[in-house]
């Protein structure tokens, strides 16, 4: 099949883990990890989320909140699994863990991460912007400055952690994850060569979601008019589920349409992705492909969505 293809939503998503990639399709997920001995281990399991199959998770602007929390919990679980391969040199392949203590630890770590994020990306930007109260009397302008400071802190944070060797490799696996999804959604057979030629940027990326969170918060916090500083911080924290819900709907739309306006608002997040994704090598792409194939029948997908047998293009 010649010519440029329009992307077609596949429904799969994922994240990079230590020396590997997690891919999720509906409730099924797989973690593929490159072992120290050079082989690839693939763990397949189901994760229905904190609300299970509740219909609440299908309600627009509410589903995004639970999706965000579920993503963090599952992400921590998968990171712990991948890290277990490298905890002790020569350690055998880790056994599958499903104990209540293991799940509770994932929840506790997720809660700690949320508290830390609130402090760094909500309280700190507000405090920095509030230092201008004696200089600027325009509260609307201060609210905009607060939002800009929040984005700057995020960019500095991403840049700083990218100096760590393990994080740079994580970003390369992040690129491998995106390349595989883009390869499929462009209607190409999922091979290492095709994936390597695909883009490492994707509109449904978590990095873009976080940018939308910051952007939506600027608009929402712009209209908050409360004199008490503690109340202003409290309201910002309480509104974060609303911000996350709106941001989820935007990125969900971005992943399903190529409309010009959607591409325009997605552009800043895509630009930041250039920092959070790096070009992977072929071995990394092989790991990502193993994760995809454990949860997603891409050949059937190409037949149904693009109408051709994958072997026709190789």
PDB file of C-alpha atoms in Angstrom:
ATOM      1  CA  UNK A   1       0.000   0.000   0.000  1.00  0.00           C
ATOM      2  CA  UNK A   2       1.585   3.248  -1.142  1.00  0.00           C
ATOM      3  CA  UNK A   3       1.091   6.819  -0.044  1.00  0.00           C
ATOM      4  CA  UNK A   4       0.619   8.509   3.286  1.00  0.00           C
ATOM      5  CA  UNK A   5      -1.929   6.917   5.579  1.00  0.00           C
ATOM      6  CA  UNK A   6      -4.143   8.694   8.047  1.00  0.00           C
ATOM      7  CA  UNK A   7      -3.782   7.465  11.620  1.00  0.00           C
ATOM      8  CA  UNK A   8      -6.468   5.157  12.941  1.00  0.00           C
ATOM      9  CA  UNK A   9      -7.085   4.866  16.693  1.00  0.00           C
ATOM     10  CA  UNK A  10      -6.103   1.455  18.068  1.00  0.00           C
ATOM     11  CA  UNK A  11      -7.049   1.752  21.739  1.00  0.00           C
ATOM     12  CA  UNK A  12      -3.692   0.543  23.042  1.00  0.00           C
ATOM     13  CA  UNK A  13      -1.435   2.601  25.258  1.00  0.00           C
ATOM     14  CA  UNK A  14       1.496   2.077  27.548  1.00  0.00           C
ATOM     15  CA  UNK A  15       4.517   3.414  29.343  1.00  0.00           C
ATOM     16  CA  UNK A  16       8.223   2.807  29.611  1.00  0.00           C
ATOM     17  CA  UNK A  17       9.602   0.846  32.564  1.00  0.00           C
ATOM     18  CA  UNK A  18      13.136  -0.064  33.623  1.00  0.00           C
ATOM     19  CA  UNK A  19      14.680  -1.773  30.570  1.00  0.00           C
ATOM     20  CA  UNK A  20      11.255  -2.454  29.152  1.00  0.00           C
ATOM     21  CA  UNK A  21       7.796  -1.401  28.048  1.00  0.00           C
ATOM     22  CA  UNK A  22       4.293  -1.909  29.409  1.00  0.00           C
ATOM     23  CA  UNK A  23       1.410  -2.035  26.938  1.00  0.00           C
ATOM     24  CA  UNK A  24      -2.274  -2.031  27.898  1.00  0.00           C
ATOM     25  CA  UNK A  25      -5.306  -2.987  25.821  1.00  0.00           C
ATOM     26  CA  UNK A  26      -8.616  -2.589  27.693  1.00  0.00           C
ATOM     27  CA  UNK A  27      -8.156  -4.472  30.990  1.00  0.00           C
ATOM     28  CA  UNK A  28      -5.254  -6.600  29.777  1.00  0.00           C
ATOM     29  CA  UNK A  29      -1.670  -5.427  30.116  1.00  0.00           C
ATOM     30  CA  UNK A  30       1.780  -6.844  29.461  1.00  0.00           C
ATOM     31  CA  UNK A  31       5.220  -5.855  30.734  1.00  0.00           C
ATOM     32  CA  UNK A  32       8.156  -6.863  28.543  1.00  0.00           C
ATOM     33  CA  UNK A  33      11.603  -6.507  30.095  1.00  0.00           C
ATOM     34  CA  UNK A  34      15.058  -7.064  28.652  1.00  0.00           C
ATOM     35  CA  UNK A  35      16.722  -9.323  31.208  1.00  0.00           C
ATOM     36  CA  UNK A  36      20.394  -8.932  32.243  1.00  0.00           C
ATOM     37  CA  UNK A  37      21.166 -12.113  30.267  1.00  0.00           C
ATOM     38  CA  UNK A  38      19.816 -10.508  27.072  1.00  0.00           C
ATOM     39  CA  UNK A  39      16.530 -12.397  26.868  1.00  0.00           C
ATOM     40  CA  UNK A  40      13.041 -10.863  27.027  1.00  0.00           C
ATOM     41  CA  UNK A  41      10.573 -11.714  29.797  1.00  0.00           C
ATOM     42  CA  UNK A  42       6.894 -10.901  29.278  1.00  0.00           C
ATOM     43  CA  UNK A  43       4.404 -10.698  32.148  1.00  0.00           C
ATOM     44  CA  UNK A  44       0.711 -10.639  31.173  1.00  0.00           C
ATOM     45  CA  UNK A  45      -2.089  -9.800  33.603  1.00  0.00           C
ATOM     46  CA  UNK A  46      -5.409  -7.983  33.974  1.00  0.00           C
ATOM     47  CA  UNK A  47      -6.027  -4.688  35.755  1.00  0.00           C
ATOM     48  CA  UNK A  48      -9.613  -3.455  36.039  1.00  0.00           C
ATOM     49  CA  UNK A  49      -8.814  -0.386  38.133  1.00  0.00           C
ATOM     50  CA  UNK A  50      -9.856   0.860  41.545  1.00  0.00           C
ATOM     51  CA  UNK A  51     -13.539   0.807  40.572  1.00  0.00           C
ATOM     52  CA  UNK A  52     -13.430  -2.448  38.630  1.00  0.00           C
ATOM     53  CA  UNK A  53     -16.012  -2.484  35.860  1.00  0.00           C
ATOM     54  CA  UNK A  54     -18.159   0.297  37.330  1.00  0.00           C
ATOM     55  CA  UNK A  55     -20.184   2.380  34.868  1.00  0.00           C
ATOM     56  CA  UNK A  56     -18.878   5.502  36.616  1.00  0.00           C
ATOM     57  CA  UNK A  57     -15.670   5.076  34.634  1.00  0.00           C
ATOM     58  CA  UNK A  58     -17.612   5.676  31.410  1.00  0.00           C
ATOM     59  CA  UNK A  59     -18.981   9.099  32.406  1.00  0.00           C
ATOM     60  CA  UNK A  60     -17.226  11.954  30.539  1.00  0.00           C
ATOM     61  CA  UNK A  61     -15.161  14.348  32.702  1.00  0.00           C
ATOM     62  CA  UNK A  62     -15.328  11.851  35.593  1.00  0.00           C
ATOM     63  CA  UNK A  63     -13.641   8.896  33.910  1.00  0.00           C
ATOM     64  CA  UNK A  64     -10.459  10.915  33.441  1.00  0.00           C
ATOM     65  CA  UNK A  65      -9.895  11.215  37.200  1.00  0.00           C
ATOM     66  CA  UNK A  66     -10.079   7.465  37.763  1.00  0.00           C
ATOM     67  CA  UNK A  67      -8.104   6.769  34.607  1.00  0.00           C
ATOM     68  CA  UNK A  68      -5.297   9.003  35.892  1.00  0.00           C
ATOM     69  CA  UNK A  69      -5.187   7.297  39.304  1.00  0.00           C
ATOM     70  CA  UNK A  70      -5.359   3.833  37.711  1.00  0.00           C
ATOM     71  CA  UNK A  71      -2.514   4.743  35.372  1.00  0.00           C
ATOM     72  CA  UNK A  72      -0.325   5.764  38.300  1.00  0.00           C
ATOM     73  CA  UNK A  73      -1.093   2.619  40.312  1.00  0.00           C
ATOM     74  CA  UNK A  74      -0.516   0.297  37.358  1.00  0.00           C
ATOM     75  CA  UNK A  75       2.574   2.264  36.366  1.00  0.00           C
ATOM     76  CA  UNK A  76       4.119   1.832  39.823  1.00  0.00           C
ATOM     77  CA  UNK A  77       3.296  -1.872  39.798  1.00  0.00           C
ATOM     78  CA  UNK A  78       4.974  -2.355  36.418  1.00  0.00           C
ATOM     79  CA  UNK A  79       8.023  -0.298  37.411  1.00  0.00           C
ATOM     80  CA  UNK A  80       8.466  -2.430  40.524  1.00  0.00           C
ATOM     81  CA  UNK A  81       8.213  -5.586  38.422  1.00  0.00           C
ATOM     82  CA  UNK A  82      10.822  -4.416  35.916  1.00  0.00           C
ATOM     83  CA  UNK A  83      13.162  -3.199  38.666  1.00  0.00           C
ATOM     84  CA  UNK A  84      13.050  -6.626  40.337  1.00  0.00           C
ATOM     85  CA  UNK A  85      15.133  -8.038  37.473  1.00  0.00           C
ATOM     86  CA  UNK A  86      18.015  -5.745  38.419  1.00  0.00           C
ATOM     87  CA  UNK A  87      17.827  -5.698  42.212  1.00  0.00           C
ATOM     88  CA  UNK A  88      20.488  -8.363  42.665  1.00  0.00           C
ATOM     89  CA  UNK A  89      22.910  -9.584  40.059  1.00  0.00           C
ATOM     90  CA  UNK A  90      22.265 -13.183  39.138  1.00  0.00           C
ATOM     91  CA  UNK A  91      18.835 -13.235  40.742  1.00  0.00           C
ATOM     92  CA  UNK A  92      16.373 -15.586  39.084  1.00  0.00           C
ATOM     93  CA  UNK A  93      13.321 -14.308  37.258  1.00  0.00           C
ATOM     94  CA  UNK A  94      10.875 -12.785  39.771  1.00  0.00           C
ATOM     95  CA  UNK A  95       7.760 -14.661  40.649  1.00  0.00           C
ATOM     96  CA  UNK A  96       4.376 -13.196  39.900  1.00  0.00           C
ATOM     97  CA  UNK A  97       3.084 -11.243  42.874  1.00  0.00           C
ATOM     98  CA  UNK A  98      -0.563 -10.665  43.564  1.00  0.00           C
ATOM     99  CA  UNK A  99      -0.552 -10.322  47.342  1.00  0.00           C
ATOM    100  CA  UNK A 100      -2.558  -7.675  49.156  1.00  0.00           C
ATOM    101  CA  UNK A 101       0.655  -6.230  50.606  1.00  0.00           C
ATOM    102  CA  UNK A 102       2.082  -5.729  47.120  1.00  0.00           C
ATOM    103  CA  UNK A 103      -1.064  -3.912  45.971  1.00  0.00           C
ATOM    104  CA  UNK A 104      -1.167  -1.807  49.132  1.00  0.00           C
ATOM    105  CA  UNK A 105       2.444  -0.737  48.557  1.00  0.00           C
ATOM    106  CA  UNK A 106       1.556   0.408  45.018  1.00  0.00           C
ATOM    107  CA  UNK A 107      -1.329   2.485  46.407  1.00  0.00           C
ATOM    108  CA  UNK A 108       0.850   4.029  49.134  1.00  0.00           C
ATOM    109  CA  UNK A 109       3.623   4.927  46.693  1.00  0.00           C
ATOM    110  CA  UNK A 110       1.020   6.413  44.335  1.00  0.00           C
ATOM    111  CA  UNK A 111      -0.456   8.522  47.154  1.00  0.00           C
ATOM    112  CA  UNK A 112       3.019   9.755  48.097  1.00  0.00           C
ATOM    113  CA  UNK A 113       3.720  10.645  44.452  1.00  0.00           C
ATOM    114  CA  UNK A 114       0.449  12.596  44.263  1.00  0.00           C
ATOM    115  CA  UNK A 115       1.250  14.546  47.447  1.00  0.00           C
ATOM    116  CA  UNK A 116       4.721  15.337  46.119  1.00  0.00           C
ATOM    117  CA  UNK A 117       3.276  16.462  42.780  1.00  0.00           C
ATOM    118  CA  UNK A 118       0.771  18.726  44.540  1.00  0.00           C
ATOM    119  CA  UNK A 119       3.597  20.347  46.490  1.00  0.00           C
ATOM    120  CA  UNK A 120       5.880  20.870  43.489  1.00  0.00           C
ATOM    121  CA  UNK A 121       3.375  21.755  40.783  1.00  0.00           C
ATOM    122  CA  UNK A 122       0.548  23.478  42.707  1.00  0.00           C
ATOM    123  CA  UNK A 123       1.760  24.912  46.012  1.00  0.00           C
ATOM    124  CA  UNK A 124       5.248  25.989  44.850  1.00  0.00           C
ATOM    125  CA  UNK A 125       4.090  27.879  41.700  1.00  0.00           C
ATOM    126  CA  UNK A 126       1.371  29.594  43.747  1.00  0.00           C
ATOM    127  CA  UNK A 127       3.930  30.656  46.359  1.00  0.00           C
ATOM    128  CA  UNK A 128       6.364  31.991  43.736  1.00  0.00           C
ATOM    129  CA  UNK A 129       3.599  33.947  41.953  1.00  0.00           C
ATOM    130  CA  UNK A 130       2.282  35.316  45.277  1.00  0.00           C
ATOM    131  CA  UNK A 131       5.641  37.048  45.819  1.00  0.00           C
ATOM    132  CA  UNK A 132       4.515  39.487  43.122  1.00  0.00           C
ATOM    133  CA  UNK A 133       1.457  40.607  45.109  1.00  0.00           C
ATOM    134  CA  UNK A 134       3.305  43.631  46.408  1.00  0.00           C
ATOM    135  CA  UNK A 135       4.412  44.622  42.897  1.00  0.00           C
ATOM    136  CA  UNK A 136       1.400  43.689  40.762  1.00  0.00           C
ATOM    137  CA  UNK A 137      -2.162  44.512  41.721  1.00  0.00           C
ATOM    138  CA  UNK A 138      -3.717  42.638  38.827  1.00  0.00           C
ATOM    139  CA  UNK A 139      -4.727  39.239  40.230  1.00  0.00           C
ATOM    140  CA  UNK A 140      -5.609  37.913  36.777  1.00  0.00           C
ATOM    141  CA  UNK A 141      -2.079  38.584  35.566  1.00  0.00           C
ATOM    142  CA  UNK A 142      -0.632  36.921  38.673  1.00  0.00           C
ATOM    143  CA  UNK A 143      -2.799  33.851  37.969  1.00  0.00           C
ATOM    144  CA  UNK A 144      -1.379  33.658  34.437  1.00  0.00           C
ATOM    145  CA  UNK A 145       2.171  34.051  35.780  1.00  0.00           C
ATOM    146  CA  UNK A 146       1.464  31.241  38.249  1.00  0.00           C
ATOM    147  CA  UNK A 147       0.467  28.974  35.349  1.00  0.00           C
ATOM    148  CA  UNK A 148       3.572  29.891  33.358  1.00  0.00           C
ATOM    149  CA  UNK A 149       5.760  29.191  36.409  1.00  0.00           C
ATOM    150  CA  UNK A 150       4.065  25.793  36.753  1.00  0.00           C
ATOM    151  CA  UNK A 151       4.932  24.892  33.154  1.00  0.00           C
ATOM    152  CA  UNK A 152       8.515  26.173  33.547  1.00  0.00           C
ATOM    153  CA  UNK A 153       8.994  24.066  36.696  1.00  0.00           C
ATOM    154  CA  UNK A 154       7.706  21.009  34.822  1.00  0.00           C
ATOM    155  CA  UNK A 155      10.097  21.591  31.911  1.00  0.00           C
ATOM    156  CA  UNK A 156      13.032  22.143  34.287  1.00  0.00           C
ATOM    157  CA  UNK A 157      12.075  18.978  36.189  1.00  0.00           C
ATOM    158  CA  UNK A 158      11.952  16.900  32.991  1.00  0.00           C
ATOM    159  CA  UNK A 159      15.270  18.359  31.838  1.00  0.00           C
ATOM    160  CA  UNK A 160      16.963  17.758  35.201  1.00  0.00           C
ATOM    161  CA  UNK A 161      16.001  14.104  35.559  1.00  0.00           C
ATOM    162  CA  UNK A 162      17.036  13.447  31.952  1.00  0.00           C
ATOM    163  CA  UNK A 163      20.638  13.964  33.132  1.00  0.00           C
ATOM    164  CA  UNK A 164      20.371  10.623  34.965  1.00  0.00           C
ATOM    165  CA  UNK A 165      21.616   7.656  32.948  1.00  0.00           C
ATOM    166  CA  UNK A 166      18.673   5.379  33.889  1.00  0.00           C
ATOM    167  CA  UNK A 167      16.156   8.086  33.004  1.00  0.00           C
ATOM    168  CA  UNK A 168      17.763   8.633  29.596  1.00  0.00           C
ATOM    169  CA  UNK A 169      17.342   4.905  28.895  1.00  0.00           C
ATOM    170  CA  UNK A 170      13.763   5.116  30.174  1.00  0.00           C
ATOM    171  CA  UNK A 171      13.120   7.920  27.675  1.00  0.00           C
ATOM    172  CA  UNK A 172      14.492   5.700  24.881  1.00  0.00           C
ATOM    173  CA  UNK A 173      12.091   2.916  25.826  1.00  0.00           C
ATOM    174  CA  UNK A 174       9.378   5.583  25.917  1.00  0.00           C
ATOM    175  CA  UNK A 175      10.300   6.372  22.319  1.00  0.00           C
ATOM    176  CA  UNK A 176      10.123   2.654  21.444  1.00  0.00           C
ATOM    177  CA  UNK A 177       6.640   2.445  22.942  1.00  0.00           C
ATOM    178  CA  UNK A 178       5.408   5.374  20.828  1.00  0.00           C
ATOM    179  CA  UNK A 179       7.061   4.083  17.674  1.00  0.00           C
ATOM    180  CA  UNK A 180       5.239   0.756  17.934  1.00  0.00           C
ATOM    181  CA  UNK A 181       1.854   2.389  18.507  1.00  0.00           C
ATOM    182  CA  UNK A 182       2.418   4.869  15.662  1.00  0.00           C
ATOM    183  CA  UNK A 183       3.540   2.053  13.379  1.00  0.00           C
ATOM    184  CA  UNK A 184       0.289   0.152  13.959  1.00  0.00           C
ATOM    185  CA  UNK A 185      -1.976   3.207  13.829  1.00  0.00           C
ATOM    186  CA  UNK A 186      -0.421   4.244  10.513  1.00  0.00           C
ATOM    187  CA  UNK A 187      -1.400   0.843   9.116  1.00  0.00           C
ATOM    188  CA  UNK A 188       2.069  -0.676   8.897  1.00  0.00           C
ATOM    189  CA  UNK A 189       3.075  -4.222   9.805  1.00  0.00           C
ATOM    190  CA  UNK A 190       4.657  -4.244  13.253  1.00  0.00           C
ATOM    191  CA  UNK A 191       8.261  -5.096  12.417  1.00  0.00           C
ATOM    192  CA  UNK A 192      11.434  -3.629  13.877  1.00  0.00           C
ATOM    193  CA  UNK A 193      12.243  -1.867  10.585  1.00  0.00           C
ATOM    194  CA  UNK A 194       8.772  -0.305  10.275  1.00  0.00           C
ATOM    195  CA  UNK A 195       8.705   0.759  13.915  1.00  0.00           C
ATOM    196  CA  UNK A 196      12.155   2.347  13.688  1.00  0.00           C
ATOM    197  CA  UNK A 197      10.874   4.506  10.794  1.00  0.00           C
ATOM    198  CA  UNK A 198       7.836   5.643  12.801  1.00  0.00           C
ATOM    199  CA  UNK A 199       7.608   8.790  14.922  1.00  0.00           C
ATOM    200  CA  UNK A 200       8.575   8.713  18.574  1.00  0.00           C
ATOM    201  CA  UNK A 201       5.913  11.354  19.353  1.00  0.00           C
ATOM    202  CA  UNK A 202       2.251  10.547  20.004  1.00  0.00           C
ATOM    203  CA  UNK A 203      -0.732  12.775  20.786  1.00  0.00           C
ATOM    204  CA  UNK A 204      -2.075  10.461  23.515  1.00  0.00           C
ATOM    205  CA  UNK A 205       1.166  10.519  25.503  1.00  0.00           C
ATOM    206  CA  UNK A 206       1.097  11.134  29.249  1.00  0.00           C
ATOM    207  CA  UNK A 207       3.481  14.050  28.748  1.00  0.00           C
ATOM    208  CA  UNK A 208       0.874  15.769  26.587  1.00  0.00           C
ATOM    209  CA  UNK A 209      -1.774  14.972  29.201  1.00  0.00           C
ATOM    210  CA  UNK A 210       0.291  16.749  31.866  1.00  0.00           C
ATOM    211  CA  UNK A 211       0.697  19.777  29.621  1.00  0.00           C
ATOM    212  CA  UNK A 212      -3.094  19.906  29.169  1.00  0.00           C
ATOM    213  CA  UNK A 213      -3.441  19.696  32.965  1.00  0.00           C
ATOM    214  CA  UNK A 214      -1.226  22.774  33.347  1.00  0.00           C
ATOM    215  CA  UNK A 215      -2.960  24.618  30.500  1.00  0.00           C
ATOM    216  CA  UNK A 216      -6.491  23.901  31.782  1.00  0.00           C
ATOM    217  CA  UNK A 217      -5.441  24.883  35.310  1.00  0.00           C
ATOM    218  CA  UNK A 218      -4.344  28.313  34.036  1.00  0.00           C
ATOM    219  CA  UNK A 219      -7.805  28.917  32.581  1.00  0.00           C
ATOM    220  CA  UNK A 220      -9.675  27.517  35.590  1.00  0.00           C
ATOM    221  CA  UNK A 221      -7.583  29.238  38.281  1.00  0.00           C
ATOM    222  CA  UNK A 222      -7.838  32.507  36.352  1.00  0.00           C
ATOM    223  CA  UNK A 223     -11.447  32.838  37.536  1.00  0.00           C
ATOM    224  CA  UNK A 224     -10.803  32.047  41.217  1.00  0.00           C
ATOM    225  CA  UNK A 225     -11.318  35.164  43.312  1.00  0.00           C
ATOM    226  CA  UNK A 226     -10.667  34.293  46.972  1.00  0.00           C
ATOM    227  CA  UNK A 227      -8.784  36.637  49.287  1.00  0.00           C
ATOM    228  CA  UNK A 228      -7.538  34.120  51.843  1.00  0.00           C
ATOM    229  CA  UNK A 229      -4.227  32.590  50.619  1.00  0.00           C
ATOM    230  CA  UNK A 230      -4.834  29.237  52.331  1.00  0.00           C
ATOM    231  CA  UNK A 231      -8.297  29.036  50.767  1.00  0.00           C
ATOM    232  CA  UNK A 232      -6.854  29.801  47.321  1.00  0.00           C
ATOM    233  CA  UNK A 233      -4.355  26.934  47.655  1.00  0.00           C
ATOM    234  CA  UNK A 234      -7.068  24.637  48.999  1.00  0.00           C
ATOM    235  CA  UNK A 235      -9.403  25.413  46.113  1.00  0.00           C
ATOM    236  CA  UNK A 236      -6.611  24.733  43.618  1.00  0.00           C
ATOM    237  CA  UNK A 237      -6.013  21.323  45.147  1.00  0.00           C
ATOM    238  CA  UNK A 238      -9.736  20.513  45.267  1.00  0.00           C
ATOM    239  CA  UNK A 239     -10.129  21.510  41.615  1.00  0.00           C
ATOM    240  CA  UNK A 240      -7.371  19.190  40.386  1.00  0.00           C
ATOM    241  CA  UNK A 241      -9.804  16.288  39.758  1.00  0.00           C
ATOM    242  CA  UNK A 242     -11.856  18.690  37.617  1.00  0.00           C
ATOM    243  CA  UNK A 243      -8.711  19.763  35.765  1.00  0.00           C
ATOM    244  CA  UNK A 244      -7.693  16.123  35.228  1.00  0.00           C
ATOM    245  CA  UNK A 245     -11.171  15.233  33.983  1.00  0.00           C
ATOM    246  CA  UNK A 246     -11.207  18.037  31.408  1.00  0.00           C
ATOM    247  CA  UNK A 247      -7.626  17.302  30.323  1.00  0.00           C
ATOM    248  CA  UNK A 248      -8.441  13.621  29.809  1.00  0.00           C
ATOM    249  CA  UNK A 249     -11.319  14.472  27.465  1.00  0.00           C
ATOM    250  CA  UNK A 250      -9.052  16.778  25.440  1.00  0.00           C
ATOM    251  CA  UNK A 251      -6.312  14.186  25.018  1.00  0.00           C
ATOM    252  CA  UNK A 252      -8.907  11.498  24.304  1.00  0.00           C
ATOM    253  CA  UNK A 253     -10.235  13.679  21.490  1.00  0.00           C
ATOM    254  CA  UNK A 254      -6.687  14.349  20.271  1.00  0.00           C
ATOM    255  CA  UNK A 255      -6.071  10.627  19.928  1.00  0.00           C
ATOM    256  CA  UNK A 256      -9.151  10.140  17.774  1.00  0.00           C
ATOM    257  CA  UNK A 257      -9.073  13.053  15.350  1.00  0.00           C
ATOM    258  CA  UNK A 258      -6.602  14.865  13.121  1.00  0.00           C
ATOM    259  CA  UNK A 259      -8.591  18.132  13.050  1.00  0.00           C
ATOM    260  CA  UNK A 260      -6.449  21.267  12.657  1.00  0.00           C
ATOM    261  CA  UNK A 261      -7.515  22.872  15.962  1.00  0.00           C
ATOM    262  CA  UNK A 262      -6.750  19.646  17.847  1.00  0.00           C
ATOM    263  CA  UNK A 263      -3.296  19.478  16.234  1.00  0.00           C
ATOM    264  CA  UNK A 264      -2.730  23.102  17.236  1.00  0.00           C
ATOM    265  CA  UNK A 265      -3.510  22.625  20.938  1.00  0.00           C
ATOM    266  CA  UNK A 266      -1.555  19.354  20.937  1.00  0.00           C
ATOM    267  CA  UNK A 267       1.580  21.002  19.526  1.00  0.00           C
ATOM    268  CA  UNK A 268       3.086  22.250  22.855  1.00  0.00           C
ATOM    269  CA  UNK A 269       2.697  18.827  24.478  1.00  0.00           C
ATOM    270  CA  UNK A 270       4.224  17.178  21.417  1.00  0.00           C
ATOM    271  CA  UNK A 271       7.159  19.600  21.671  1.00  0.00           C
ATOM    272  CA  UNK A 272       7.762  18.668  25.326  1.00  0.00           C
ATOM    273  CA  UNK A 273       7.696  15.008  24.267  1.00  0.00           C
ATOM    274  CA  UNK A 274      10.948  15.665  22.434  1.00  0.00           C
ATOM    275  CA  UNK A 275      12.491  15.797  25.906  1.00  0.00           C
ATOM    276  CA  UNK A 276      10.660  12.807  27.413  1.00  0.00           C
ATOM    277  CA  UNK A 277      11.224  10.493  24.428  1.00  0.00           C
ATOM    278  CA  UNK A 278      14.518   9.617  22.776  1.00  0.00           C
ATOM    279  CA  UNK A 279      15.393   7.508  19.756  1.00  0.00           C
ATOM    280  CA  UNK A 280      15.558   3.827  20.766  1.00  0.00           C
ATOM    281  CA  UNK A 281      17.814   1.154  19.335  1.00  0.00           C
ATOM    282  CA  UNK A 282      16.524  -1.982  17.617  1.00  0.00           C
ATOM    283  CA  UNK A 283      16.802  -4.087  20.785  1.00  0.00           C
ATOM    284  CA  UNK A 284      14.513  -1.660  22.627  1.00  0.00           C
ATOM    285  CA  UNK A 285      11.960  -1.780  19.818  1.00  0.00           C
ATOM    286  CA  UNK A 286      12.031  -5.587  19.969  1.00  0.00           C
ATOM    287  CA  UNK A 287      11.043  -5.393  23.640  1.00  0.00           C
ATOM    288  CA  UNK A 288       8.200  -2.978  22.849  1.00  0.00           C
ATOM    289  CA  UNK A 289       6.930  -5.255  20.065  1.00  0.00           C
ATOM    290  CA  UNK A 290       6.924  -8.233  22.462  1.00  0.00           C
ATOM    291  CA  UNK A 291       4.769  -6.208  24.861  1.00  0.00           C
ATOM    292  CA  UNK A 292       2.336  -5.164  22.103  1.00  0.00           C
ATOM    293  CA  UNK A 293       1.922  -8.677  20.743  1.00  0.00           C
ATOM    294  CA  UNK A 294       1.139 -10.060  24.203  1.00  0.00           C
ATOM    295  CA  UNK A 295      -2.054  -7.961  24.456  1.00  0.00           C
ATOM    296  CA  UNK A 296      -2.982  -6.858  20.935  1.00  0.00           C
ATOM    297  CA  UNK A 297      -3.632  -8.712  17.660  1.00  0.00           C
ATOM    298  CA  UNK A 298      -2.171  -6.114  15.320  1.00  0.00           C
ATOM    299  CA  UNK A 299      -2.558  -8.297  12.222  1.00  0.00           C
ATOM    300  CA  UNK A 300      -6.302  -8.562  12.776  1.00  0.00           C
ATOM    301  CA  UNK A 301      -6.414  -4.825  13.473  1.00  0.00           C
ATOM    302  CA  UNK A 302      -4.717  -4.027  10.134  1.00  0.00           C
ATOM    303  CA  UNK A 303      -7.113  -6.323   8.299  1.00  0.00           C
ATOM    304  CA  UNK A 304     -10.187  -4.705   9.901  1.00  0.00           C
ATOM    305  CA  UNK A 305      -9.086  -1.057   9.821  1.00  0.00           C
ATOM    306  CA  UNK A 306      -6.871  -0.876   6.736  1.00  0.00           C
ATOM    307  CA  UNK A 307      -8.199  -3.802   4.722  1.00  0.00           C
ATOM    308  CA  UNK A 308      -5.054  -5.671   3.817  1.00  0.00           C
ATOM    309  CA  UNK A 309      -3.037  -8.699   4.845  1.00  0.00           C
ATOM    310  CA  UNK A 310       0.097  -7.580   6.751  1.00  0.00           C
ATOM    311  CA  UNK A 311       2.266  -9.998   4.768  1.00  0.00           C
ATOM    312  CA  UNK A 312       1.557  -7.932   1.676  1.00  0.00           C
ATOM    313  CA  UNK A 313       3.957  -5.242   2.906  1.00  0.00           C
ATOM    314  CA  UNK A 314       6.215  -7.252   5.224  1.00  0.00           C
TER     315      UNK A 314
END
